[in-house]
mmCIF file of the C-alpha atoms, coordinates in Angstrom:
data_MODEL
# 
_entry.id   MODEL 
# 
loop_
_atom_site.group_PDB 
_atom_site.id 
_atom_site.type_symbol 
_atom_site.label_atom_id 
_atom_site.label_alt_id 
_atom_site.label_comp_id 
_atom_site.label_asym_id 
_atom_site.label_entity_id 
_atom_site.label_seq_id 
_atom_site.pdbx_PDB_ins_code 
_atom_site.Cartn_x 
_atom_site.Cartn_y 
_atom_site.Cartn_z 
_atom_site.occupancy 
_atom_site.B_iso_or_equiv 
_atom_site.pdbx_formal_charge 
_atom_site.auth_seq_id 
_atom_site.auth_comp_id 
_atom_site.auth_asym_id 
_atom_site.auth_atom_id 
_atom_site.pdbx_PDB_model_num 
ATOM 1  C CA . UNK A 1 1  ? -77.165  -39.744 -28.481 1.00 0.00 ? 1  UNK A CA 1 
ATOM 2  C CA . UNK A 1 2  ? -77.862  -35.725 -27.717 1.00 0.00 ? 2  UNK A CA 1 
ATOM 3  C CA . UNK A 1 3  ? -80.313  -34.928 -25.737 1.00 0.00 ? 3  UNK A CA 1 
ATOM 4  C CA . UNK A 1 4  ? -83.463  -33.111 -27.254 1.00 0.00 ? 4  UNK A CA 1 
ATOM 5  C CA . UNK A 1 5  ? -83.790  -29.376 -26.573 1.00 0.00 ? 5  UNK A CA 1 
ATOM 6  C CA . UNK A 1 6  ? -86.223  -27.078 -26.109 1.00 0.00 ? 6  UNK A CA 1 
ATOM 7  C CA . UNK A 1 7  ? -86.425  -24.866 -29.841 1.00 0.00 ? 7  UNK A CA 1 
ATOM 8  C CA . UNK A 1 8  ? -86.852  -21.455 -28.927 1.00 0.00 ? 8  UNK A CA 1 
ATOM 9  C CA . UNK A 1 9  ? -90.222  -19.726 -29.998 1.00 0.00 ? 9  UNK A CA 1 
ATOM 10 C CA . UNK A 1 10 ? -89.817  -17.163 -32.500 1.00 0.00 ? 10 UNK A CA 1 
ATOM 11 C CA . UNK A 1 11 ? -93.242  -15.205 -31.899 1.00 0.00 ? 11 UNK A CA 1 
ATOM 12 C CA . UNK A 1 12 ? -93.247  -14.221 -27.779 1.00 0.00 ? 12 UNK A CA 1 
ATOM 13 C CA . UNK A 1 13 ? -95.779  -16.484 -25.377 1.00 0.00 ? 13 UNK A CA 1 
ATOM 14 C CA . UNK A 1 14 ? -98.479  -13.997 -24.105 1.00 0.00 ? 14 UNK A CA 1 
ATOM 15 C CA . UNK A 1 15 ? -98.566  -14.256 -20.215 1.00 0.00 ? 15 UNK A CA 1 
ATOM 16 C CA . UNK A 1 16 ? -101.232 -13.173 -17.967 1.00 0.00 ? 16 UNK A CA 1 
ATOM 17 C CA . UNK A 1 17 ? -100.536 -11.200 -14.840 1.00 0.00 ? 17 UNK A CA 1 
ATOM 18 C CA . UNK A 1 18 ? -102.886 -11.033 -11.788 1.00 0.00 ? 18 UNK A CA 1 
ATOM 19 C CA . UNK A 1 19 ? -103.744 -7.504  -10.931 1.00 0.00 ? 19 UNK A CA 1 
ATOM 20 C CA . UNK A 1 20 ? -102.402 -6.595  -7.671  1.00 0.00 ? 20 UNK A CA 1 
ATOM 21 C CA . UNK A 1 21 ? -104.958 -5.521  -4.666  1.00 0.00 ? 21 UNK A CA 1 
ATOM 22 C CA . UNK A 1 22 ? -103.802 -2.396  -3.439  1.00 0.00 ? 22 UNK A CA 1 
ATOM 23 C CA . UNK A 1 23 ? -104.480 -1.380  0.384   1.00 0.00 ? 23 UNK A CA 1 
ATOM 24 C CA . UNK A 1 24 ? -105.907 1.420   1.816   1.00 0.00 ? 24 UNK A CA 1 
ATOM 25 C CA . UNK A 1 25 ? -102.436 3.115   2.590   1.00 0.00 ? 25 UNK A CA 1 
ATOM 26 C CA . UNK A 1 26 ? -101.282 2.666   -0.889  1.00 0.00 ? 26 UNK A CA 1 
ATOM 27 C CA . UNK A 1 27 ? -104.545 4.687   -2.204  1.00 0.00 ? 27 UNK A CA 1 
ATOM 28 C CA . UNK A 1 28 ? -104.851 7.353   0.995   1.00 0.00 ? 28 UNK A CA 1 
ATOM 29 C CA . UNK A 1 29 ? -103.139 10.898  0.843   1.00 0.00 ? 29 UNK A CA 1 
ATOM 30 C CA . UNK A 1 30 ? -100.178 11.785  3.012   1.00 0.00 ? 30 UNK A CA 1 
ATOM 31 C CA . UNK A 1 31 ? -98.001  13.691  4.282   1.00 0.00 ? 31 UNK A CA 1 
ATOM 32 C CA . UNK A 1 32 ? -94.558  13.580  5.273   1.00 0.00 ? 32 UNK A CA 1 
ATOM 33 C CA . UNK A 1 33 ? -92.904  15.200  8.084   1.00 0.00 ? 33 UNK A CA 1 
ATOM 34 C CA . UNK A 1 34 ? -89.470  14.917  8.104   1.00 0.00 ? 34 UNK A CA 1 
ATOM 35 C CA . UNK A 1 35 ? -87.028  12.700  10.826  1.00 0.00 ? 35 UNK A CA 1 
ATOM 36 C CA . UNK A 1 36 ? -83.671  13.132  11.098  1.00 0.00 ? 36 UNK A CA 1 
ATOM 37 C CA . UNK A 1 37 ? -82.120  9.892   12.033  1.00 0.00 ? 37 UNK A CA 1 
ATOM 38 C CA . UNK A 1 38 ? -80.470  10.034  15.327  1.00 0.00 ? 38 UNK A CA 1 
ATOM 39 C CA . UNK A 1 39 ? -77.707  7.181   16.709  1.00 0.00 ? 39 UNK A CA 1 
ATOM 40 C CA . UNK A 1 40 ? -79.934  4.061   17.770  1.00 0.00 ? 40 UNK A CA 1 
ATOM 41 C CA . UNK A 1 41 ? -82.815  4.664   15.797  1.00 0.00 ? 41 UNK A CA 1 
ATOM 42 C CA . UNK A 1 42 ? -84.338  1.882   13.971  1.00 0.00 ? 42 UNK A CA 1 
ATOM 43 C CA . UNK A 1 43 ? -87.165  2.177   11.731  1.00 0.00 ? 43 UNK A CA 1 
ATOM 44 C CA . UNK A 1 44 ? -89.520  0.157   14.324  1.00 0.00 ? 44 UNK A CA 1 
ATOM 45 C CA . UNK A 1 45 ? -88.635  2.379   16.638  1.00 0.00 ? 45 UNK A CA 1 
ATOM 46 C CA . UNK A 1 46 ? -88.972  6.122   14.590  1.00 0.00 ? 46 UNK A CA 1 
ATOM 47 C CA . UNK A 1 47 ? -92.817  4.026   13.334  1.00 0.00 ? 47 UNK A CA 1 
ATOM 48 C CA . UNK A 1 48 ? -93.648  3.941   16.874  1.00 0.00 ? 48 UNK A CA 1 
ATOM 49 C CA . UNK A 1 49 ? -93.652  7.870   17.267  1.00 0.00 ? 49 UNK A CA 1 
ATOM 50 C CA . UNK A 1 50 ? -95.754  8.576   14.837  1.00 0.00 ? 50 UNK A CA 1 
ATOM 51 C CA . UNK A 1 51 ? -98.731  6.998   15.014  1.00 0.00 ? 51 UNK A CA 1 
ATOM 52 C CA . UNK A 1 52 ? -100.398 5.581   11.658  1.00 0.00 ? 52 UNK A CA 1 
ATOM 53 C CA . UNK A 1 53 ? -97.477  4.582   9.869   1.00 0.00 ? 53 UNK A CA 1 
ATOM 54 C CA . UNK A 1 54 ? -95.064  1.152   9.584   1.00 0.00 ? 54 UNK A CA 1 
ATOM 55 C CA . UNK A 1 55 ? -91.598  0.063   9.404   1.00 0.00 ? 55 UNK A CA 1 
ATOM 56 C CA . UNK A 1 56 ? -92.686  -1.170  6.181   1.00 0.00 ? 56 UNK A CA 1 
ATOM 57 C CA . UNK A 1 57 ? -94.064  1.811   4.558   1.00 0.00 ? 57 UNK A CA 1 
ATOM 58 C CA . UNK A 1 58 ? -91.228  4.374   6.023   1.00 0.00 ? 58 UNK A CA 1 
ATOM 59 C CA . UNK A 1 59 ? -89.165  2.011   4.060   1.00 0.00 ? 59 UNK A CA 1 
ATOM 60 C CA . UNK A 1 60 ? -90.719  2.328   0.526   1.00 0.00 ? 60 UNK A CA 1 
ATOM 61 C CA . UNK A 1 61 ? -91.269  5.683   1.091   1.00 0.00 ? 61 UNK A CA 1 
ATOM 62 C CA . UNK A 1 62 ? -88.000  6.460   1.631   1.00 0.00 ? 62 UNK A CA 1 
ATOM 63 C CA . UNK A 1 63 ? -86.802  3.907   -0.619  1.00 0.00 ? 63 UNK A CA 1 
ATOM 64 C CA . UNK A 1 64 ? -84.754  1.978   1.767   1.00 0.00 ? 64 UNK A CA 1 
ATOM 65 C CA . UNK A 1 65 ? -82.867  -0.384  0.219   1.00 0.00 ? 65 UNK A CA 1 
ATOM 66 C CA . UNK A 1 66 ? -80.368  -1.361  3.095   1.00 0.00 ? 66 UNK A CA 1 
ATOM 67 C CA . UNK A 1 67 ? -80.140  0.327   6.328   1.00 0.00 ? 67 UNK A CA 1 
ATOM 68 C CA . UNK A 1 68 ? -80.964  4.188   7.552   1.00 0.00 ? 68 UNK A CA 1 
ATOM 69 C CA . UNK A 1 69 ? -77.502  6.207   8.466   1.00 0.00 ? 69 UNK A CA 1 
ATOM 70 C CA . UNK A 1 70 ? -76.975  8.784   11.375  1.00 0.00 ? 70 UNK A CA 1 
ATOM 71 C CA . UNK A 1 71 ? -77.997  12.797  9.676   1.00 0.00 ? 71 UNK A CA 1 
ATOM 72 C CA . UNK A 1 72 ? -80.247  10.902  7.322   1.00 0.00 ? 72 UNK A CA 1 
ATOM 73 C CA . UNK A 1 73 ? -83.669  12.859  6.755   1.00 0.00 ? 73 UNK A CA 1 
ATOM 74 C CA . UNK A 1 74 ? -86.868  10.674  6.510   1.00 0.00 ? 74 UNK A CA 1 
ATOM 75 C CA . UNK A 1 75 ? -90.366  11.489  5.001   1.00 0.00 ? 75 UNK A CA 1 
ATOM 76 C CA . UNK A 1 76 ? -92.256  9.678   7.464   1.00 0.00 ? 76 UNK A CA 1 
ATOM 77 C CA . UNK A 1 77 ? -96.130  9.111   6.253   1.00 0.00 ? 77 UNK A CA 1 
ATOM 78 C CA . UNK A 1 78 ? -99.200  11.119  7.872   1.00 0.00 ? 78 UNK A CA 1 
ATOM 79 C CA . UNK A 1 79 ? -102.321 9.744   6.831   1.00 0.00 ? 79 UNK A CA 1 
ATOM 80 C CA . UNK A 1 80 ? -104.453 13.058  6.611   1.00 0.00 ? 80 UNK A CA 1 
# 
């Protein structure tokens, strides 16, 4: 006996997706001014001298995917 299987649709299944809320930082201007990335910098620690911004947000500015290197220049967010 073979198990039934699922027939694949041929016309696509409509799906809904829940609009996303976006924050206040997402929608406010900014500016960047720009960090060069010194030995034992972390991006806590770079947030944490200028006021107003994250970890978080230096990271999907930049586009962070991994970890910061030594010489590397960050646009760290000013909210105006």
């Amino acid at each position: 006996i073979q198990p039934k299987t699922a027939q694949a649709s041929a016309e696509p299944m409509p799906v809904e997706v829940p609009a996303v809320e976006q924050t206040d930082a997402y929608n406010a201007r900014f500016t960047c001014e720009l960090h060069e990335v010194k030995k034992g910098d972390t991006l806590w620690n770079i947030s944490k001298r200028y006021p107003g911004t994250t970890p978080e947000w230096i990271e999907e500015v930049n586009e962070i995917n991994d970890y910061i290197r030594i010489g590397q220049v960050l646009c760290i967010p000013l909210i105006k």
